[in-house]
Coordinates of C-alpha atoms in Angstrom, one line a residue:
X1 CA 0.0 0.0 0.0
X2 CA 3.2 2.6 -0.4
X3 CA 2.1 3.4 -3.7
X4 CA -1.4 4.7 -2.5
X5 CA 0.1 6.7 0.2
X6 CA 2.8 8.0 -1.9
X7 CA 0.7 8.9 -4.8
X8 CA -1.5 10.4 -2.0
X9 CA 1.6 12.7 -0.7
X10 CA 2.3 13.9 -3.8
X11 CA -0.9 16.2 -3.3
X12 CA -1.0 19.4 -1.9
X13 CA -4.8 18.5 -1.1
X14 CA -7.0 15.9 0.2
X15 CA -8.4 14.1 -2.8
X16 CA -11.6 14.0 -3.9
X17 CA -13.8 10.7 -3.3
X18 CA -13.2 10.1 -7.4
X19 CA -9.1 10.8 -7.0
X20 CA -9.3 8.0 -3.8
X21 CA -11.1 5.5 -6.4
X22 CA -8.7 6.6 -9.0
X23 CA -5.5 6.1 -6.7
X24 CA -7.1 2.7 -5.7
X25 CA -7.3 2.1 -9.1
X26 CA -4.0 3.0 -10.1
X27 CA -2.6 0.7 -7.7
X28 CA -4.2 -2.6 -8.4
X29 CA -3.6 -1.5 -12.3
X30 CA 0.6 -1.5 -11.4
X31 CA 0.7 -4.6 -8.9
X32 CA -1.9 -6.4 -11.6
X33 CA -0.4 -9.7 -12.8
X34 CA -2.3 -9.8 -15.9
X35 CA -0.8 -9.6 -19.4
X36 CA -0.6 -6.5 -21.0
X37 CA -3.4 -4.2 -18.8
X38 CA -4.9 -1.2 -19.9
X39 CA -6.2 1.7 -17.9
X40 CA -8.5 4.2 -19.3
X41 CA -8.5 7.4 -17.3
X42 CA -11.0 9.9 -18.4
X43 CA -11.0 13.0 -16.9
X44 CA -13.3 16.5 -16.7
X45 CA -12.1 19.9 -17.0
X46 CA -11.0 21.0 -13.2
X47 CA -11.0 17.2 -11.2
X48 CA -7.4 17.3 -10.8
X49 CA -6.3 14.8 -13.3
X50 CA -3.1 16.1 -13.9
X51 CA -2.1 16.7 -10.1
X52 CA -3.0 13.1 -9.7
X53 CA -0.9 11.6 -12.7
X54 CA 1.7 13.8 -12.0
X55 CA 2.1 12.2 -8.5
X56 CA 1.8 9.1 -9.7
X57 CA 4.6 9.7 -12.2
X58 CA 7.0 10.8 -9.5
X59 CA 5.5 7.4 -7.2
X60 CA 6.7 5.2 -10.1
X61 CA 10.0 6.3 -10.2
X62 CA 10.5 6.4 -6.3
X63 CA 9.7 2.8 -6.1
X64 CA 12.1 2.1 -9.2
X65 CA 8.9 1.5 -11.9
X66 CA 10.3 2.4 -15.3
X67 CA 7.5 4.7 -16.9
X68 CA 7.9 6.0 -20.7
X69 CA 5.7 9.3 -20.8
X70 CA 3.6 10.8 -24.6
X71 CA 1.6 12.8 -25.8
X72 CA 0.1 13.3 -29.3
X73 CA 1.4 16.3 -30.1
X74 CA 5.0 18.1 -29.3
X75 CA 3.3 20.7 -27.6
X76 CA 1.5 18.2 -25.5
X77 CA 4.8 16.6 -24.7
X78 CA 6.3 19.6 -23.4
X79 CA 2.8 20.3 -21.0
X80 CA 3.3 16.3 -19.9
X81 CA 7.0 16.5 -19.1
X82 CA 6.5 19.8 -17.4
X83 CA 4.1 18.6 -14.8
X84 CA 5.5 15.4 -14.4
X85 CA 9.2 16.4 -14.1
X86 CA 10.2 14.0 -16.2
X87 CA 11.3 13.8 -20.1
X88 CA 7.8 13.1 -22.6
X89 CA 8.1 12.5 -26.2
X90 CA 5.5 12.5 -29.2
X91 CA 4.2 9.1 -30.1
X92 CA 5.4 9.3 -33.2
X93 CA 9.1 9.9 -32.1
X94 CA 8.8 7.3 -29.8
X95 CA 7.5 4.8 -32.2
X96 CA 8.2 5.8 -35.8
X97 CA 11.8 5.6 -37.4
X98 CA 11.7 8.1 -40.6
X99 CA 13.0 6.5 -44.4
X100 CA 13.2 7.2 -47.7
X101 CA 10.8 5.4 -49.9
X102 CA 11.0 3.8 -53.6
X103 CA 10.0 7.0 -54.6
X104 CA 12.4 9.2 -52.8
X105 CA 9.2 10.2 -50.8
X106 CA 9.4 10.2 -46.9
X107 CA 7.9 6.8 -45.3
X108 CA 7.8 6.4 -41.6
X109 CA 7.9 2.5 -40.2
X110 CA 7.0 1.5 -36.7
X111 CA 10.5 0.8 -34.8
X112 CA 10.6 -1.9 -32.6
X113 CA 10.2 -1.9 -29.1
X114 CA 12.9 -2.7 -26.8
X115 CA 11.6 -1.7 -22.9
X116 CA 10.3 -4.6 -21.1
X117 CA 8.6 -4.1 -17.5
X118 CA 7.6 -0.5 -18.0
X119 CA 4.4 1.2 -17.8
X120 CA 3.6 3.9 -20.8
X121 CA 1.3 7.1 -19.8
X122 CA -0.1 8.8 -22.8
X123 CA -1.6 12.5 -21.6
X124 CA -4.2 14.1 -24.0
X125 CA -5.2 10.4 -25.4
X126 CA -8.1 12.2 -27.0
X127 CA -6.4 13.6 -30.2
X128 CA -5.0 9.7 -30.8
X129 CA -6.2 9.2 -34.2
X130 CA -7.9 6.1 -35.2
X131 CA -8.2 7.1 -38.3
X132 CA -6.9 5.0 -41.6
X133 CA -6.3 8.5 -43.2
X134 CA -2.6 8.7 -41.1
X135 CA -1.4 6.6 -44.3
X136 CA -1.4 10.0 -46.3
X137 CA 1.2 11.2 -44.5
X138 CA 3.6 8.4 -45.6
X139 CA 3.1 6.2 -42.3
X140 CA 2.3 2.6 -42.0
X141 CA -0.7 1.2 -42.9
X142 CA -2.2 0.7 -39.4
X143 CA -3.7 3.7 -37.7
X144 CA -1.9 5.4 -35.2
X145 CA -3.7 4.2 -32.2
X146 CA -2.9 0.3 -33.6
X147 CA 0.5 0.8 -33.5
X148 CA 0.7 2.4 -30.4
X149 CA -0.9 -1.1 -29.2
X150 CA 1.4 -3.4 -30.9
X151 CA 4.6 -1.0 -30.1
X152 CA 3.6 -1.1 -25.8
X153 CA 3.0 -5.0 -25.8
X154 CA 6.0 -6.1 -28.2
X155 CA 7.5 -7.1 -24.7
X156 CA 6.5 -8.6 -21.9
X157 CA 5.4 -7.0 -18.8
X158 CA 4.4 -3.9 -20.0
X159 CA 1.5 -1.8 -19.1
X160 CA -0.5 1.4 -20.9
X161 CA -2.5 4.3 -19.2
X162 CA -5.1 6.3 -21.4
X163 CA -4.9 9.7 -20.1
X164 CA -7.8 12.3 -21.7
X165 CA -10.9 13.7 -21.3
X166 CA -13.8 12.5 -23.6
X167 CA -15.2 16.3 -24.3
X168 CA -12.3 17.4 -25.8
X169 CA -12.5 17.4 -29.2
X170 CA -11.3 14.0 -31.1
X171 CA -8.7 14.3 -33.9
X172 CA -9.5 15.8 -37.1
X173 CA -12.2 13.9 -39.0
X174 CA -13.1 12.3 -36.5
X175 CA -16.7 12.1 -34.7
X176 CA -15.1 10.7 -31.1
X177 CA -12.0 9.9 -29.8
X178 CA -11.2 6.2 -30.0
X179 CA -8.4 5.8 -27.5
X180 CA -10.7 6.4 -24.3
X181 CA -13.2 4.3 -25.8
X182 CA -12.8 0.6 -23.7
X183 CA -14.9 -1.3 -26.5
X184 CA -13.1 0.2 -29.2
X185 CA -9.4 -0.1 -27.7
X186 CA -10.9 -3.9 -26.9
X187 CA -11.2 -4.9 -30.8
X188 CA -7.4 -4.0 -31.3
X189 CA -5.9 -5.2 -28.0
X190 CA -6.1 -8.6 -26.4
X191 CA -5.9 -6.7 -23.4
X192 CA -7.8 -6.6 -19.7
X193 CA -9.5 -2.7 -19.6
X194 CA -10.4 -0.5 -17.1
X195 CA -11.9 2.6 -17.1
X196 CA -11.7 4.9 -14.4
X197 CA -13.8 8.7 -14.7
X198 CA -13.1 11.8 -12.7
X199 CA -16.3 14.0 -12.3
X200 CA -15.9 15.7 -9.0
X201 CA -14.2 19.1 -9.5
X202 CA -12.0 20.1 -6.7
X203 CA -12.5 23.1 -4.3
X204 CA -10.2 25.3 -6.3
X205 CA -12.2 25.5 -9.5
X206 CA -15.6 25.8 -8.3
X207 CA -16.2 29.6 -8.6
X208 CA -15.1 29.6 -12.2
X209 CA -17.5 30.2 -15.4
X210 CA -15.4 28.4 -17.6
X211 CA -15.7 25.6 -16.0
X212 CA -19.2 26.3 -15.6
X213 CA -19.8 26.3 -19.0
X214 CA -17.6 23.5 -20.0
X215 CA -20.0 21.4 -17.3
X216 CA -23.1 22.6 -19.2
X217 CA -21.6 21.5 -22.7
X218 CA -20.4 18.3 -21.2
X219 CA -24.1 17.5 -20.3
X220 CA -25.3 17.8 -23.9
X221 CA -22.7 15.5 -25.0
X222 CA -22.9 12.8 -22.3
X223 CA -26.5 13.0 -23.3
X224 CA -26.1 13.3 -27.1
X225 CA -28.0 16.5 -27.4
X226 CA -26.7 18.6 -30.1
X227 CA -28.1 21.9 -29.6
X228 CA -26.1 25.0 -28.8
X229 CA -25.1 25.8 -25.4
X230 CA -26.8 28.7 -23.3
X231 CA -23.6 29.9 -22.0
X232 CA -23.6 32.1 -18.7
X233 CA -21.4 34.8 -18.1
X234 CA -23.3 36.6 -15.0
X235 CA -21.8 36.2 -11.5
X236 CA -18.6 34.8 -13.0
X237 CA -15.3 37.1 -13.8
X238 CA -13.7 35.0 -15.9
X239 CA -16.5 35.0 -18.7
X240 CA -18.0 38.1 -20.8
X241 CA -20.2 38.5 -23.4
X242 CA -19.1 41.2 -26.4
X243 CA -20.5 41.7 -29.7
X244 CA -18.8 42.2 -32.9
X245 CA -18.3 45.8 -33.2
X246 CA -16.8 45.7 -29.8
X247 CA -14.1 43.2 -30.3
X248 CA -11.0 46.0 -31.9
X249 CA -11.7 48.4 -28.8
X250 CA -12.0 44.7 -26.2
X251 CA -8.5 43.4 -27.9
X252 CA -6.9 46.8 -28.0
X253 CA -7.7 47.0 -24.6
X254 CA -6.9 43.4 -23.7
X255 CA -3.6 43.7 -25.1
X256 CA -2.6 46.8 -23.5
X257 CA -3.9 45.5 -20.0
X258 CA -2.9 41.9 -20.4
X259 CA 0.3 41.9 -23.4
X260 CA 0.5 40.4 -26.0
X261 CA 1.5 37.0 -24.0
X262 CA -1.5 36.6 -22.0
X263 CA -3.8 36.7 -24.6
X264 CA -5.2 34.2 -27.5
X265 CA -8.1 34.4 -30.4
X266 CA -9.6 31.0 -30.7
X267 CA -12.0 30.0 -33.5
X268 CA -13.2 27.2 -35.8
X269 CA -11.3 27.3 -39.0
X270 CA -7.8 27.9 -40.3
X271 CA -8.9 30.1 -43.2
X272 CA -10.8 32.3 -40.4
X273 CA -7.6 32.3 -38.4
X274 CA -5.3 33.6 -41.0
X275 CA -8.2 37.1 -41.4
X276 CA -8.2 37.5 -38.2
X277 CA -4.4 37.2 -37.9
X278 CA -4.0 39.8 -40.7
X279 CA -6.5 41.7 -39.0
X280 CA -5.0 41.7 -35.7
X281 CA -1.6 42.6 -36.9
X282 CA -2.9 45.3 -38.9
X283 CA -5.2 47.3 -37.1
X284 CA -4.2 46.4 -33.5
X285 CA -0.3 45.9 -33.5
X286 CA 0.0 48.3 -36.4
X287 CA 2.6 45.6 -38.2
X288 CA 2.9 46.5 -42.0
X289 CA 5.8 43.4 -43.4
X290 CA 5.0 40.4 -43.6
X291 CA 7.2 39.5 -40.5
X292 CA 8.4 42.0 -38.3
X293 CA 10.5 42.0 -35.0
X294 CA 8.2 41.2 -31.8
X295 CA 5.7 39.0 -34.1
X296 CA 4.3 35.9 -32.3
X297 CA 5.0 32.8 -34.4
X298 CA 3.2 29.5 -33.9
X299 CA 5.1 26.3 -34.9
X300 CA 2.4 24.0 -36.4
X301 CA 4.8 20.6 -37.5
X302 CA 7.5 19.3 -34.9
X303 CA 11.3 20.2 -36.3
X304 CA 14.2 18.1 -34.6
X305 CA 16.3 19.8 -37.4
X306 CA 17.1 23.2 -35.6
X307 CA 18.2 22.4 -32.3
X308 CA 20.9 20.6 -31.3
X309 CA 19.5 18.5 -27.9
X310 CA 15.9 19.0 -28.1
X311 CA 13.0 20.0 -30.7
X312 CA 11.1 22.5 -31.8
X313 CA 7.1 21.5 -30.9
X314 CA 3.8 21.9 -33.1
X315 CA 2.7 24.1 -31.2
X316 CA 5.3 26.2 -29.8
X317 CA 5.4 29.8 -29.8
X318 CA 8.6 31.7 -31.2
X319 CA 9.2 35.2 -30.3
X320 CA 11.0 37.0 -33.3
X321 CA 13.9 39.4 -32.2
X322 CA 15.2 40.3 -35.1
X323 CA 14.2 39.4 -39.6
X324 CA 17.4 38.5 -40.8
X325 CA 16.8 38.2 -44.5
X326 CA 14.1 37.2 -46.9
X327 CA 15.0 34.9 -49.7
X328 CA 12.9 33.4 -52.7
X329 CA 13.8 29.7 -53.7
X330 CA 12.7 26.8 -55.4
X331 CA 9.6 28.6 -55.6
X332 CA 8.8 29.4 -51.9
X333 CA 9.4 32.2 -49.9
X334 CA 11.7 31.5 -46.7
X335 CA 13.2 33.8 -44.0
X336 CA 16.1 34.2 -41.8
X337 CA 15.2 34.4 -38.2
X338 CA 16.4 35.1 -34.5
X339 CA 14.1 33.9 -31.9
X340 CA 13.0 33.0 -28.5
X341 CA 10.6 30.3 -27.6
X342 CA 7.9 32.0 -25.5
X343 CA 7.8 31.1 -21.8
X344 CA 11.0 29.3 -21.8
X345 CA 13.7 31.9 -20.1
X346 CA 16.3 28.9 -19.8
X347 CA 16.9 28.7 -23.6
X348 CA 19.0 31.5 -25.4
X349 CA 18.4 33.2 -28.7
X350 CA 18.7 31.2 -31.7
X351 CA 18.2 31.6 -35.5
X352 CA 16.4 29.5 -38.0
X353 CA 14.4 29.1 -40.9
X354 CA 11.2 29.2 -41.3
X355 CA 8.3 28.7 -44.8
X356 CA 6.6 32.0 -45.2
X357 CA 3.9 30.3 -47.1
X358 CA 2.5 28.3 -44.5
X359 CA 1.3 31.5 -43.2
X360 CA -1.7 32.0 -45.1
X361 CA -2.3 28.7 -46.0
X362 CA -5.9 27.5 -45.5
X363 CA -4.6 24.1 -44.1
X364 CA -2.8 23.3 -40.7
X365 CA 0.3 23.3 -42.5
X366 CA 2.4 23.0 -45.6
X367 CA -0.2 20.3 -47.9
X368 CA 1.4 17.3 -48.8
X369 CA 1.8 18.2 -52.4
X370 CA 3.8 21.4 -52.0
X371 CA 5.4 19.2 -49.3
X372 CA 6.6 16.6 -52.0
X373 CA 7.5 19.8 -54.4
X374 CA 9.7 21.7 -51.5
X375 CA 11.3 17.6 -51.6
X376 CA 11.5 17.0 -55.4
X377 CA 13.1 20.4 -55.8
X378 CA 15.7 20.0 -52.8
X379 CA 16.5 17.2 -54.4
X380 CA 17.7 18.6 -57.9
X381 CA 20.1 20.1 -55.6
X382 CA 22.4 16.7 -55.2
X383 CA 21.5 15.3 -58.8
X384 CA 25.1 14.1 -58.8
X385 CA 25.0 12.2 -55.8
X386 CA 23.4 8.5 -57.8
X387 CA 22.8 6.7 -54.5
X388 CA 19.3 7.2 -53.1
X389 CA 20.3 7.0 -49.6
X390 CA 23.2 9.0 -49.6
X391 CA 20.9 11.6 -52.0
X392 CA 18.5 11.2 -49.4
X393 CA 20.6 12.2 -46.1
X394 CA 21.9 14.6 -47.8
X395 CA 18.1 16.5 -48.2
X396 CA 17.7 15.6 -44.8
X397 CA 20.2 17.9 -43.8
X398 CA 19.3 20.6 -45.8
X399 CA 18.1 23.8 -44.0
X400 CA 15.8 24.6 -46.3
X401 CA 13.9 21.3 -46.5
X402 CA 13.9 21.4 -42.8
X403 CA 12.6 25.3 -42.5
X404 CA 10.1 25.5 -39.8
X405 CA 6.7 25.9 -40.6
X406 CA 4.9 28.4 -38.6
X407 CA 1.4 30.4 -38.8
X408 CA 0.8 33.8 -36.6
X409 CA -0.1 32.8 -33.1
X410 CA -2.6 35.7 -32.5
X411 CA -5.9 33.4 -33.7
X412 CA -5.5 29.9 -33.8
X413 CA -7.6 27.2 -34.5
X414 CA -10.1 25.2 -31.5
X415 CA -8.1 22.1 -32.3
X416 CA -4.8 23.8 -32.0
X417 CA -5.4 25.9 -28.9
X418 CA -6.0 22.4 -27.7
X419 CA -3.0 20.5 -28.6

C-alpha cells in the first residue's frame, strides 16, 4: 500500500472521493499480474487529473517502476513533461523511425520496441487518431492508435495508461475519440480494460464560469443533445459576453492590459484564423511586413532539425527578435530568423528558418503536395549524388527542406489551442 500513500503525498490537497477510487485504481492496475493491462483514465475539466498523474509519475520512479511518458502532439509533450518532471516525447518519435521510400518520398515505419517491465502514460489520449487516413502522411498502414498497441506489448510486462478527457475534441475527422473508448481499444488489444472517470471538480475551481460552461456543454454531450449551449457569463469574472463591433476596442484593450502574452483568439477554422491574424496585426499591432521583429509565431509541425538537444514542438510559440533576410527559392518564400521560444527563459536566442507560405495557407500546415515539391526540388540540388540513400541524407540535412513551418499565433484554431 506505499504506492497509494505515496501517490496520496504527492498532493497538496486531500483528494476528492473520485481521486481516492482513482488512486485505488492506479494501484491494483501497477501490482496487476495480468498480461498487458490497460487503464482508461478519463477525466473532466478541473478534477485534478493532472495533479494526480503527476504524483503518480513521481510514485513510479520512487519505487524504481520504469515509466515512458507521450503525448500526441509536441506541444503536448512539453505540457506532460512539465508537470511530471520527467522527459515526454511525441508518439510518433517514440515509435516511428523516418526512411526514404522507392519514390524518394518520406515513409515512416513502426520501430521496434525494446523496454520490457515499463508502464507507458499517454496524456491528451483524446487527439490519438484512429483514423486509416494517417497513411497520407507516408506512415504505415495501421492507424496510429494500432500501432501504439502493438509498439507497448511487443515485450513482456508492459503496461499502458489512457490519459484524456472524452469532451475534448477527437482528432480531425473524427466524430469521437477512439483511444478512451474501452470497446473500441478492446477490438485492437487482447488486453484486460479498465476505465476509471473523474467527475468531482476540486475546491479550487468551483467559482469559475469556464468551467461552468464547460459542465453545461459536457451534459449535452454525455446525453447526445446537439443543440447550442446557453452559456452564462453573470456572477462569473472569468466570462464576458461582447458583440462584434466591440471586439478591436475589447483586444486593443486586452492587449494593452494583459500583453500580447496573455492573450489568445480562438476560433473554428484555419482560413478564419489567417483574417483575423491579418487583421489583428494590422489594425491592433500596427505591423505593415509580412514578418516583423516582436511577431508571435506558432510552430504548427514538430522540427528536430534546428536544435541541437531538443526539438522544436507543433505548437510552440517563437518570439522573433530580429528578420534577418528574406529569400525566394525553389519557388517558396523563406526567412532568416532570431528567436525565442515564449515562456522558456532557460533557452537562449537562436536563429532559423522558417516557410513563409504556410502563413496563409488554409490548411494546418504545408499540404502534402507542396510538401513533396519543397522535396523534389531540394532534391535537384544533389543530382550528382546516384545513391538514393546518400541523395536522401543529404536532403535531410538541408536547412531549407527542414525550414520551420509556422502560422501567426494571434488566432488559432479550437483544435490547435488544444493541442
Amino acid at each position: 500500500m506505499n504506492l497509494i500513500n505515496n501517490i496520496k503525498d504527492g498532493l497538496n490537497y486531500s483528494p476528492t472521493s473520485d481521486q481516492e477510487k482513482l488512486i485505488y485504481g492506479l494501484y491494483r492496475f501497477t501490482v496487476s499480474n495480468k498480461a498487458n493491462p490497460i487503464l482508461i483514465v478519463n477525466g473532466y475539466a478541473g478534477t485534478g487529473k493532472t495533479s494526480l498523474i503527476s504524483s503518480y509519475v513521481k510514485t513510479l520512479k520512487s519505487l524504481n517502476v520504469n515509466s515512458v511518458l507521450l503525448a500526441p502532439t509536441g506541444r503536448a509533450a512539453k505540457v506532460f513533461n512539465s508537470f511530471a518532471n520527467k522527459k515526454a516525447f511525441t508518439i510518433h518519435k517514440q515509435i516511428y523511425q523516418r526512411s526514404v521510400g522507392r519514390n524518394g518520398g518520406i515513409t515512416w515505419n513502426r520501430t521496434k520496441n525494446k523496454k520490457k517491465n515499463t508502464t507507458f502514460i499517454i496524456d491528451e489520449a483524446s487527439m490519438i487518431s484512429g483514423n486509416i487516413s494517417i497513411n497520407k502522411s507516408g506512415f504505415s498502414s495501421n492507424t496510429l492508435l494500432e500501432d501504439l498497441l502493438d509498439y507497448v506489448f511487443e515485450q513482456k510486462g508492459n503496461r499502458l495508461i489512457l490519459v484524456g478527457d472524452l469532451a475534448q475534441l477527437p482528432p480531425v475527422g473524427e466524430k469521437y475519440s477512439r483511444a478512451l473508448d474501452p470497446e473500441y481499444v478492446a477490438t485492437l488489444a487482447e488486453s484486460p480494460i479498465a476505465r476509471i472517470t473523474l467527475k468531482e471538480v476540486v475546491r479550487q475551481e468551483l467559482n469559475s464560469g469556464i468551467l461552468h460552461n464547460a459542465t453545461l456543454i459536457r451534459y449535452l454531450i454525455d446525453n447526445d443533445q446537439p443543440a447550442f449551449p446557453k452559456l452564462v457569463s453573470s456572477n462569473y469574472t472569468d466570462v464576458e459576453f461582447i458583440t462584434g463591433y466591440e471586439l478591436q476596442d475589447i483586444l486593443e484593450e486586452t492587449y494593452d492590459q494583459y500583453g500580447i502574452d496573455e492573450m489568445i483568439f480562438i476560433t473554428w477554422s484555419n482560413k478564419r484564423a489567417n483574417g483575423f491574424n491579418q487583421q489583428i496585426r494590422s489594425r491592433v499591432l500596427w505591423m505593415e511586413e509580412e514578418l516583423n521583429a516582436g511577431d508571435r509565431l506558432m510552430v504548427v509541425k514538430n522540427n528536430y532539425f534546428w536544435l541541437e538537444n531538443d526539438f522544436i514542438a507543433n505548437g510552440d510559440v517563437l518570439v522573433v527578435n530580429k528578420v534577418i533576410r528574406e529569400t525566394e527559392r525553389y519557388g517558396f518564400k523563406f526567412a532568416d530568423l532570431l528567436v525565442n521560444i515564449a515562456d522558456n527563459d532557460s533557452m537562449p536566442e537562436f536563429e532559423v528558418k522558417v516557410l513563409l507560405n504556410v502563413l496563409t495557407e488554409e490548411g494546418p500546415s504545408l499540404g502534402s503536395d507542396k510538401q513533396q515539391l519543397l522535396f523534389s526540388k531540394v532534391e535537384e540540388d544533389y543530382a550528382d549524388i546516384t545513391n538514393r540513400a546518400k541523395r536522401y541524407r543529404k536532403i535531410m540535412e538541408s536547412p531549407w527542406f527542414n525550414a520551420l513551418q509556422i502560422k501567426y499565433a494571434y488566432a488559432v484554431t479550437s483544435h490547435k489551442s488544444q493541442g
